[in-house]
Tab-separated table of C-alpha atoms in Angstrom:
chain	number	residue	atom	x	y	z
A	176	MET	CA	146.418	126.352	105.680
A	177	ASP	CA	146.186	129.609	103.632
A	178	GLU	CA	142.970	131.282	102.902
A	179	GLN	CA	142.474	129.864	99.468
A	180	GLU	CA	142.810	126.255	100.784
A	181	GLU	CA	140.436	127.202	103.715
A	182	ASN	CA	137.974	128.585	101.282
A	183	SER	CA	138.220	125.476	99.002
A	184	GLU	CA	137.458	123.098	102.020
A	185	ILE	CA	134.497	125.218	102.936
A	186	ASP	CA	132.969	124.915	99.458
A	187	ILE	CA	133.712	121.075	99.394
A	188	LYS	CA	131.798	120.562	102.801
A	189	ALA	CA	129.032	123.155	101.611
A	190	GLN	CA	128.539	120.878	98.418
A	191	GLY	CA	128.537	117.587	100.555
A	192	LYS	CA	125.798	119.327	102.729
A	193	MET	CA	123.897	120.305	99.655
A	194	LYS	CA	123.967	116.572	98.455
A	195	SER	CA	122.972	115.252	101.632
A	196	THR	CA	120.158	117.618	101.744
A	197	ILE	CA	118.845	116.593	98.246
A	198	MET	CA	119.352	112.981	98.960
A	199	THR	CA	117.216	113.459	102.068
A	200	ILE	CA	114.573	115.409	100.253
A	201	ALA	CA	114.412	112.538	97.486
A	202	ALA	CA	114.070	109.915	100.123
A	203	LEU	CA	111.331	111.911	101.924
A	204	ALA	CA	109.481	112.357	98.398
A	205	ILE	CA	109.497	108.811	97.570
A	206	ALA	CA	108.547	107.825	101.042
A	207	ALA	CA	105.464	110.224	100.673
A	208	SER	CA	104.478	108.615	97.757
A	209	VAL	CA	103.518	105.586	99.859
A	210	GLN	CA	101.246	106.516	102.338
A	211	ALA	CA	101.762	104.839	105.810
A	212	GLN	CA	98.664	103.550	107.242
A	213	THR	CA	97.477	101.683	110.457
A	214	ILE	CA	96.721	98.255	110.338
A	215	SER	CA	92.998	98.771	110.099
A	216	ASP	CA	93.540	101.164	106.905
A	217	VAL	CA	95.579	98.429	105.431
A	218	LEU	CA	92.966	95.716	105.946
A	219	LYS	CA	90.443	98.198	104.195
A	220	SER	CA	92.752	98.932	101.416
A	221	VAL	CA	93.123	95.104	100.724
A	222	GLU	CA	89.698	94.377	100.883
A	223	GLN	CA	88.864	97.118	98.316
A	224	ASN	CA	91.828	96.270	96.038
A	225	ASN	CA	92.451	92.564	96.198
A	226	MET	CA	91.720	90.949	92.598
A	227	GLU	CA	90.691	87.589	94.070
A	228	LEU	CA	87.883	89.081	96.181
A	229	GLN	CA	86.820	91.468	93.332
A	230	ALA	CA	86.551	88.510	90.988
A	231	MET	CA	84.664	86.262	93.585
A	232	LEU	CA	82.168	89.163	93.997
A	233	LYS	CA	81.777	89.336	90.062
A	234	GLY	CA	81.440	85.561	90.071
A	235	ASN	CA	78.725	85.552	92.845
A	236	GLU	CA	76.754	88.248	90.808
A	237	ALA	CA	76.906	86.120	87.754
A	238	ALA	CA	75.692	83.099	89.568
A	239	ASP	CA	72.873	84.912	90.986
A	240	LEU	CA	71.632	86.136	87.576
A	241	GLU	CA	72.100	82.697	86.178
A	242	THR	CA	70.023	81.238	89.000
A	243	ARG	CA	67.101	83.649	88.737
A	244	ARG	CA	67.267	83.200	84.838
A	245	GLN	CA	66.515	79.368	85.380
A	246	ASN	CA	63.242	80.359	86.931
A	247	TYR	CA	62.183	82.663	84.133
A	248	LEU	CA	59.229	81.581	81.645
A	249	GLU	CA	60.061	79.734	78.656
A	250	ASP	CA	60.316	81.513	75.349
A	251	PRO	CA	57.210	81.627	73.372
A	252	SER	CA	57.218	79.777	70.119
A	253	VAL	CA	55.815	80.749	66.883
A	254	GLU	CA	55.206	78.245	63.856
A	255	TYR	CA	53.806	79.041	60.535
A	256	SER	CA	52.996	76.290	58.084
A	257	PRO	CA	51.975	77.204	54.193
A	258	PHE	CA	50.723	74.214	52.453
A	259	PHE	CA	50.478	73.738	48.562
A	260	ASN	CA	48.744	71.247	46.244
A	261	ASN	CA	48.224	70.770	42.345
A	262	ASP	CA	44.760	71.625	42.569
A	263	ALA	CA	45.346	75.198	43.676
A	264	ARG	CA	46.986	78.267	42.674
A	265	GLY	CA	49.644	79.621	45.206
A	266	MET	CA	49.090	78.615	48.692
A	267	ALA	CA	46.202	76.089	49.444
A	268	SER	CA	45.991	76.339	53.075
A	269	SER	CA	48.100	77.645	56.193
A	270	GLU	CA	48.516	76.968	59.847
A	271	LEU	CA	49.669	79.485	62.630
A	272	VAL	CA	50.620	78.159	66.110
A	273	VAL	CA	51.678	80.460	68.891
A	274	LYS	CA	52.184	78.783	72.222
A	275	GLN	CA	53.883	79.269	75.504
A	276	GLY	CA	55.207	76.775	77.843
A	277	PHE	CA	55.231	76.882	81.626
A	278	ASP	CA	56.029	74.977	84.752
A	279	PHE	CA	53.396	74.105	87.428
A	280	PRO	CA	53.196	77.595	89.584
A	281	THR	CA	54.286	75.864	92.879
A	282	LEU	CA	57.538	75.075	91.099
A	283	TYR	CA	58.392	78.732	90.504
A	284	GLY	CA	57.890	79.465	94.199
A	285	ALA	CA	60.251	76.540	95.184
A	286	ARG	CA	62.960	77.404	92.783
A	287	SER	CA	62.793	80.995	93.952
A	288	LYS	CA	63.582	80.023	97.471
A	289	ALA	CA	66.153	77.657	96.558
A	290	ALA	CA	67.834	80.605	94.432
A	291	LYS	CA	67.692	82.818	97.416
A	292	LEU	CA	69.377	80.181	99.586
A	293	GLN	CA	72.189	79.415	97.069
A	294	SER	CA	72.714	83.171	96.898
A	295	GLY	CA	73.226	82.910	100.687
A	296	VAL	CA	75.700	80.237	100.509
A	297	ARG	CA	77.811	82.071	97.881
A	298	GLU	CA	77.559	85.229	100.138
A	299	LEU	CA	78.761	83.257	103.179
A	300	GLU	CA	81.655	81.515	100.941
A	301	TYR	CA	82.767	85.014	99.979
A	302	ARG	CA	83.035	86.052	103.716
A	303	THR	CA	84.955	83.041	104.371
A	304	ALA	CA	87.596	83.918	101.567
A	305	ARG	CA	87.621	87.570	102.613
A	306	ARG	CA	88.096	86.583	106.141
A	307	ASP	CA	91.132	84.226	105.508
A	308	LEU	CA	92.582	86.908	103.077
A	309	LEU	CA	92.271	89.595	105.580
A	310	LEU	CA	93.863	87.364	108.290
A	311	GLN	CA	96.578	86.699	106.029
A	312	ALA	CA	97.172	90.517	105.425
A	313	LYS	CA	96.910	91.172	109.108
A	314	SER	CA	99.515	88.419	109.830
A	315	ILE	CA	101.985	90.339	107.401
A	316	CYS	CA	101.205	93.407	109.315
A	317	LEU	CA	102.135	91.862	112.626
A	318	ASP	CA	105.151	90.626	110.771
A	319	LEU	CA	106.093	94.175	110.208
A	320	VAL	CA	105.311	95.538	113.747
A	321	HIS	CA	107.739	92.736	114.841
A	322	LEU	CA	110.330	93.530	112.275
A	323	ASP	CA	110.397	97.343	113.308
A	324	LYS	CA	110.764	96.346	116.974
A	325	GLN	CA	113.741	94.226	116.016
A	326	LYS	CA	115.165	97.124	114.044
A	327	ALA	CA	114.795	99.396	117.025
A	328	ILE	CA	116.730	97.212	119.150
A	329	LEU	CA	119.418	96.624	116.315
A	330	ALA	CA	119.467	100.473	116.058
A	331	GLU	CA	119.976	101.146	119.664
A	332	ARG	CA	122.761	98.585	119.750
A	333	ARG	CA	124.543	100.133	116.673
A	334	LYS	CA	124.179	103.448	118.498
A	335	ASN	CA	125.618	102.069	121.636
A	336	ALA	CA	128.503	100.642	119.487
A	337	ASP	CA	129.265	103.936	117.811
A	338	GLU	CA	129.382	105.707	121.035
A	339	LEU	CA	131.838	103.084	122.524
A	340	LEU	CA	133.957	103.136	119.603
A	341	ALA	CA	134.267	106.800	119.864
A	342	MET	CA	135.168	106.831	123.417
A	343	PHE	CA	137.638	103.617	123.220
A	344	THR	CA	139.187	105.049	120.292
A	345	GLU	CA	140.086	108.284	122.495
A	346	LYS	CA	141.010	105.814	125.388
A	347	TYR	CA	143.127	103.716	122.643
A	348	ASP	CA	144.989	107.117	121.486
A	349	ASN	CA	145.884	107.998	125.152
A	350	GLY	CA	146.888	104.310	125.660
A	351	ASP	CA	144.351	103.488	128.210
A	352	ALA	CA	142.510	100.853	125.760
A	353	THR	CA	143.948	97.798	123.774
A	354	SER	CA	143.642	97.205	120.186
A	355	LEU	CA	141.634	93.825	121.175
A	356	GLU	CA	139.088	96.128	122.886
A	357	LEU	CA	138.822	98.451	119.890
A	358	ASN	CA	138.646	95.766	117.344
A	359	LYS	CA	135.787	93.918	119.614
A	360	ILE	CA	133.655	97.012	119.142
A	361	LYS	CA	134.449	97.244	115.378
A	362	MET	CA	133.263	93.771	114.996
A	363	GLU	CA	130.031	94.289	116.826
A	364	ARG	CA	129.385	97.393	114.643
A	365	MET	CA	129.968	95.161	111.596
A	366	ASN	CA	127.748	92.244	112.792
A	367	LEU	CA	124.966	94.912	113.543
A	368	ALA	CA	125.195	96.260	110.035
A	369	THR	CA	124.706	92.916	108.504
A	370	GLU	CA	121.793	92.278	110.879
A	371	LEU	CA	119.912	95.652	110.021
A	372	THR	CA	120.424	94.824	106.317
A	373	GLN	CA	118.686	91.366	106.763
A	374	ALA	CA	115.970	92.990	108.719
A	375	GLU	CA	115.495	95.684	105.834
A	376	THR	CA	115.285	92.818	103.605
A	377	ALA	CA	112.664	90.838	105.439
A	378	ARG	CA	110.645	93.937	105.724
A	379	ALA	CA	110.811	94.908	101.816
A	380	GLU	CA	109.692	91.238	101.224
A	381	ALA	CA	106.841	91.495	103.707
A	382	LEU	CA	105.662	94.839	102.068
A	383	SER	CA	105.960	93.026	98.583
A	384	GLN	CA	103.496	90.230	99.869
A	385	LEU	CA	101.353	93.004	101.185
A	386	CYS	CA	101.332	94.746	97.794
A	387	ALA	CA	100.278	91.645	96.096
A	388	LEU	CA	97.330	91.145	98.405
A	389	ASN	CA	96.643	94.849	97.702
A	390	GLY	CA	95.941	94.352	94.006
A	391	GLY	CA	99.472	95.320	93.134
A	392	LYS	CA	99.130	98.808	94.562
A	393	PRO	CA	101.994	99.919	97.038
A	394	ILE	CA	101.071	100.161	100.449
A	395	ASP	CA	103.106	100.697	103.763
A	396	LEU	CA	102.088	100.107	107.442
A	397	GLY	CA	104.599	102.848	108.809
A	398	THR	CA	105.593	102.861	112.287
A	399	ALA	CA	102.679	100.850	114.118
A	400	GLU	CA	102.078	99.150	117.287
A	401	TYR	CA	100.188	95.706	117.878
A	402	PRO	CA	96.449	95.937	117.971
A	403	THR	CA	94.620	96.478	121.228
A	404	LEU	CA	94.153	92.929	122.693
A	405	PRO	CA	90.462	91.893	123.509
A	406	ASP	CA	89.116	92.366	127.160
A	407	ALA	CA	87.108	89.083	127.068
A	408	GLY	CA	88.363	86.120	128.960
A	409	ALA	CA	89.553	82.621	127.455
A	410	ALA	CA	86.014	81.061	127.865
A	411	VAL	CA	84.182	84.105	126.104
A	412	LEU	CA	86.782	83.946	123.397
A	413	TYR	CA	86.362	80.411	122.734
A	414	GLU	CA	82.574	80.722	122.380
A	415	GLN	CA	82.734	83.868	120.214
A	416	ALA	CA	85.252	82.108	117.972
A	417	VAL	CA	82.999	78.890	117.574
A	418	SER	CA	79.612	80.532	117.382
A	419	SER	CA	80.649	83.133	114.849
A	420	ASP	CA	82.973	80.830	112.571
A	421	VAL	CA	81.909	81.724	109.172
A	422	THR	CA	82.924	78.367	107.548
A	423	VAL	CA	80.523	76.587	109.831
A	424	MET	CA	77.741	79.228	108.839
A	425	ALA	CA	78.291	78.354	105.093
A	426	ALA	CA	78.249	74.779	105.973
A	427	GLN	CA	74.708	75.359	107.647
A	428	ALA	CA	73.502	77.348	104.811
A	429	SER	CA	74.583	74.598	102.384
A	430	VAL	CA	72.377	72.165	104.381
A	431	LYS	CA	69.288	74.305	104.128
A	432	ALA	CA	70.069	75.015	100.329
A	433	ALA	CA	70.182	70.929	99.866
A	434	GLU	CA	66.872	70.803	101.751
A	435	GLN	CA	65.267	72.981	99.625
A	436	ASP	CA	66.687	71.413	96.263
A	437	ILE	CA	65.143	68.114	97.598
A	438	LYS	CA	61.775	69.935	97.549
A	439	VAL	CA	62.307	71.595	94.051
A	440	ASN	CA	63.131	68.099	92.664
A	441	LYS	CA	60.173	66.308	94.206
A	442	GLN	CA	57.965	68.270	92.019
A	443	SER	CA	60.181	67.390	88.901
A	444	TRP	CA	57.277	64.774	88.057
A	445	ILE	CA	54.595	67.577	87.552
A	446	PRO	CA	53.821	67.971	83.799
A	447	LYS	CA	55.007	71.107	82.080
A	448	LEU	CA	51.990	73.046	80.739
A	449	GLU	CA	51.575	74.643	77.241
A	450	VAL	CA	49.006	77.043	76.215
A	451	GLY	CA	48.769	78.722	72.604
A	452	TYR	CA	46.710	80.078	69.776
A	453	ARG	CA	46.106	78.223	66.462
A	454	ARG	CA	44.840	79.571	63.447
A	455	ASN	CA	44.166	77.250	60.227
A	456	THR	CA	43.245	78.713	56.790
A	457	ASP	CA	41.798	76.569	53.915
A	458	GLY	CA	41.174	78.618	50.785
A	459	ARG	CA	38.740	81.404	51.944
A	460	ASP	CA	37.747	79.627	55.191
A	461	ALA	CA	39.652	80.347	58.433
A	462	SER	CA	39.335	78.611	61.823
A	463	ASN	CA	40.752	79.736	65.073
A	464	GLY	CA	41.228	78.113	68.413
A	465	PHE	CA	43.302	77.576	71.594
A	466	LEU	CA	45.959	75.173	72.192
A	467	ILE	CA	46.147	73.218	75.602
A	468	GLY	CA	48.832	70.702	76.044
A	469	GLY	CA	51.769	69.618	78.197
A	470	SER	CA	54.917	67.304	78.428
A	471	ILE	CA	55.176	64.561	81.016
A	472	PRO	CA	58.572	64.101	82.545
A	473	LEU	CA	58.857	60.382	82.315
A	474	PHE	CA	62.610	60.120	81.956
A	475	SER	CA	64.064	63.621	82.687
A	476	SER	CA	63.044	63.343	86.169
A	477	LYS	CA	64.595	59.993	86.935
A	478	ASN	CA	66.914	59.873	90.029
A	479	LYS	CA	66.686	63.609	90.559
A	480	VAL	CA	65.282	63.176	93.984
A	481	LYS	CA	67.938	60.531	94.897
A	482	THR	CA	70.661	62.903	93.633
A	483	ALA	CA	69.237	65.893	95.576
A	484	LYS	CA	69.111	63.449	98.804
A	485	ALA	CA	72.845	62.280	98.302
A	486	ARG	CA	73.953	65.854	98.161
A	487	HIS	CA	71.859	66.855	101.230
A	488	THR	CA	73.748	64.072	102.944
A	489	GLU	CA	77.122	65.270	101.952
A	490	ALA	CA	76.218	68.853	102.982
A	491	ARG	CA	75.235	67.495	106.613
A	492	MET	CA	78.464	65.744	106.664
A	493	ARG	CA	80.564	68.697	105.781
A	494	GLN	CA	78.645	70.842	108.131
A	495	THR	CA	79.545	68.323	110.977
A	496	GLU	CA	83.078	68.285	109.876
A	497	ALA	CA	83.381	71.951	109.699
A	498	ALA	CA	81.927	72.265	113.394
A	499	ILE	CA	84.359	69.829	114.663
A	500	LYS	CA	87.349	71.700	113.183
A	501	ALA	CA	86.049	75.082	114.436
A	502	GLU	CA	85.903	73.724	117.968
A	503	SER	CA	89.088	71.935	117.841
A	504	SER	CA	91.051	74.652	116.374
A	505	ALA	CA	89.313	77.240	118.756
A	506	ARG	CA	90.405	74.969	121.670
A	507	ALA	CA	94.001	74.426	120.570
A	508	LEU	CA	94.418	78.298	119.956
A	509	ILE	CA	93.100	79.270	123.427
A	510	ASP	CA	95.400	76.841	125.017
A	511	LYS	CA	98.193	78.254	122.801
A	512	MET	CA	97.154	81.812	123.801
A	513	GLY	CA	97.363	80.863	127.603
A	514	ARG	CA	100.819	79.322	127.149
A	515	LEU	CA	102.383	82.325	125.328
A	516	ASP	CA	100.971	84.593	127.694
A	517	ALA	CA	102.558	82.902	130.599
A	518	ALA	CA	105.892	82.919	128.627
A	519	MET	CA	105.511	86.627	128.288
A	520	LYS	CA	105.064	87.355	131.786
A	521	ALA	CA	108.202	85.240	132.784
A	522	TYR	CA	110.163	88.009	130.937
A	523	ASP	CA	111.096	91.092	133.062
A	524	VAL	CA	111.591	93.648	130.282
A	525	PRO	CA	112.288	96.488	132.854
A	526	LEU	CA	114.902	94.340	134.538
A	527	MET	CA	116.627	93.561	131.065
A	528	ARG	CA	116.803	97.517	130.536
A	529	GLN	CA	118.214	98.369	133.819
A	530	THR	CA	120.837	95.685	133.356
A	531	LEU	CA	121.931	97.023	129.863
A	532	SER	CA	122.171	100.569	131.467
A	533	LEU	CA	124.444	99.195	134.376
A	534	LEU	CA	126.533	97.147	132.009
A	535	ARG	CA	127.195	100.386	129.987
A	536	THR	CA	128.023	102.432	132.765
A	537	ALA	CA	130.450	99.703	134.189
A	538	VAL	CA	132.255	99.436	130.750
A	539	GLU	CA	132.739	103.152	130.755
A	540	ASN	CA	134.049	103.329	134.213
A	541	GLY	CA	136.466	100.487	133.448
A	542	GLN	CA	134.827	98.242	135.886
A	543	ILE	CA	134.601	95.369	133.272
A	544	SER	CA	136.161	94.799	130.243
A	545	VAL	CA	134.718	95.480	126.627
A	546	THR	CA	134.808	91.693	126.127
A	547	ASP	CA	132.808	90.761	129.331
A	548	TYR	CA	130.538	93.735	128.504
A	549	TYR	CA	129.514	92.242	125.086
A	550	VAL	CA	129.262	88.627	126.592
A	551	GLU	CA	126.644	89.839	129.229
A	552	ALA	CA	124.802	92.384	126.926
A	553	ASP	CA	124.328	89.967	124.288
A	554	ASN	CA	122.717	87.617	126.752
A	555	VAL	CA	120.399	90.509	127.767
A	556	TYR	CA	119.767	91.283	124.097
A	557	ARG	CA	118.992	87.830	123.025
A	558	ASN	CA	116.314	87.608	125.730
A	559	LEU	CA	114.735	90.844	124.722
A	560	LEU	CA	114.672	89.375	121.032
A	561	ALA	CA	113.098	86.135	122.550
A	562	TYR	CA	110.552	88.202	124.207
A	563	MET	CA	109.506	89.947	121.042
A	564	ASP	CA	109.218	86.541	119.277
A	565	VAL	CA	106.811	85.243	121.913
A	566	GLU	CA	104.868	88.673	121.695
A	567	ARG	CA	104.404	88.146	117.956
A	568	GLN	CA	103.242	84.593	118.195
A	569	TYR	CA	100.783	85.918	121.030
A	570	HIS	CA	99.283	88.550	118.656
A	571	GLY	CA	99.231	86.108	115.856
A	572	VAL	CA	97.219	83.308	117.799
A	573	VAL	CA	94.894	86.325	119.250
A	574	ALA	CA	94.421	87.417	115.604
A	575	ASP	CA	93.400	83.816	114.471
A	576	ILE	CA	90.893	83.407	117.459
A	577	THR	CA	89.358	86.768	116.534
A	578	LYS	CA	89.413	86.465	112.648
A	579	ASN	CA	85.736	85.967	112.203
A	580	GLY	CA	85.295	89.760	113.396
A	581	LEU	CA	87.719	90.991	110.532
């Protein structure tokens, strides 16, 4: 190779390195635009940006204002009536009536208390929706951690295959390896490339779901580990799950609100009062006086108490149903957690890692064939992936048990 050709080859390599550097910088810039966060940070972001939760907060605010408005005084009314007759020029007489209607004072207090109880119900319903949504987001985060662990295993296997391919290519060139062994390694690399692509696709889909929960704003978990497991035992976790269940709390609040609604409707028979001022004019004479009256709710109060009592019965039934579901779900989850914990302990991860290291040494030293190596190594890797699946399920169950703490 002459000097000109050598310089040309150097320029090509330099251009290649420059392109690689530019692509790396671009990739880092794109990655930096989406800040990687911890699971706790992700949940805070979702709570802040989720459109469903924001809409529910505004809806509750509007409902609270509407409930308070129902307890305001009625609007005052003003009536003015001019009268005319043929014996008088212009207006013969007139009447001015100004009056204000209001409910019996005890009814305002009862309705005010009912409004506060209804506001409490809406707050607990919001907390229930928030808990369920954050649990969904946390489940996606756990999926991302699981996928990253799978990707790490696949990347390790691909690196291992690359090193074996380089080694056996040299052996093949020296006549110490067969083309069958070489092709076996190439097939392994091909399969691993496909599995890595599938894992990346699954991760992208999970991030897309997380983005939707985050109000359409991009968010990335980055490289994270599973959350720290609670120190409490199964019995304590069960009691906490049942006693702090927000759904049960909301049902209990609905019962209290329904009880107060009965008290409000029991006062619906009390007449509404009206007070006012009246002025009558007749020519030059004028008379003034007060107006006192009311309306008797003979028809508007019909069946109101019966309706309120029926709703109270419905609320109590829903409370009982919610309590039964919470206890049953917590019991099933605690039992599942115990089974998964036993399954995880059955896997000896250090032993599997040691076995992989020994297999790699054996195939490098020619003690076993490449085919035997991959048969044995595949069994070990399948067990590692199975352990990761059980680990993911375990953390998912723990998240479900402790969801009311989100």
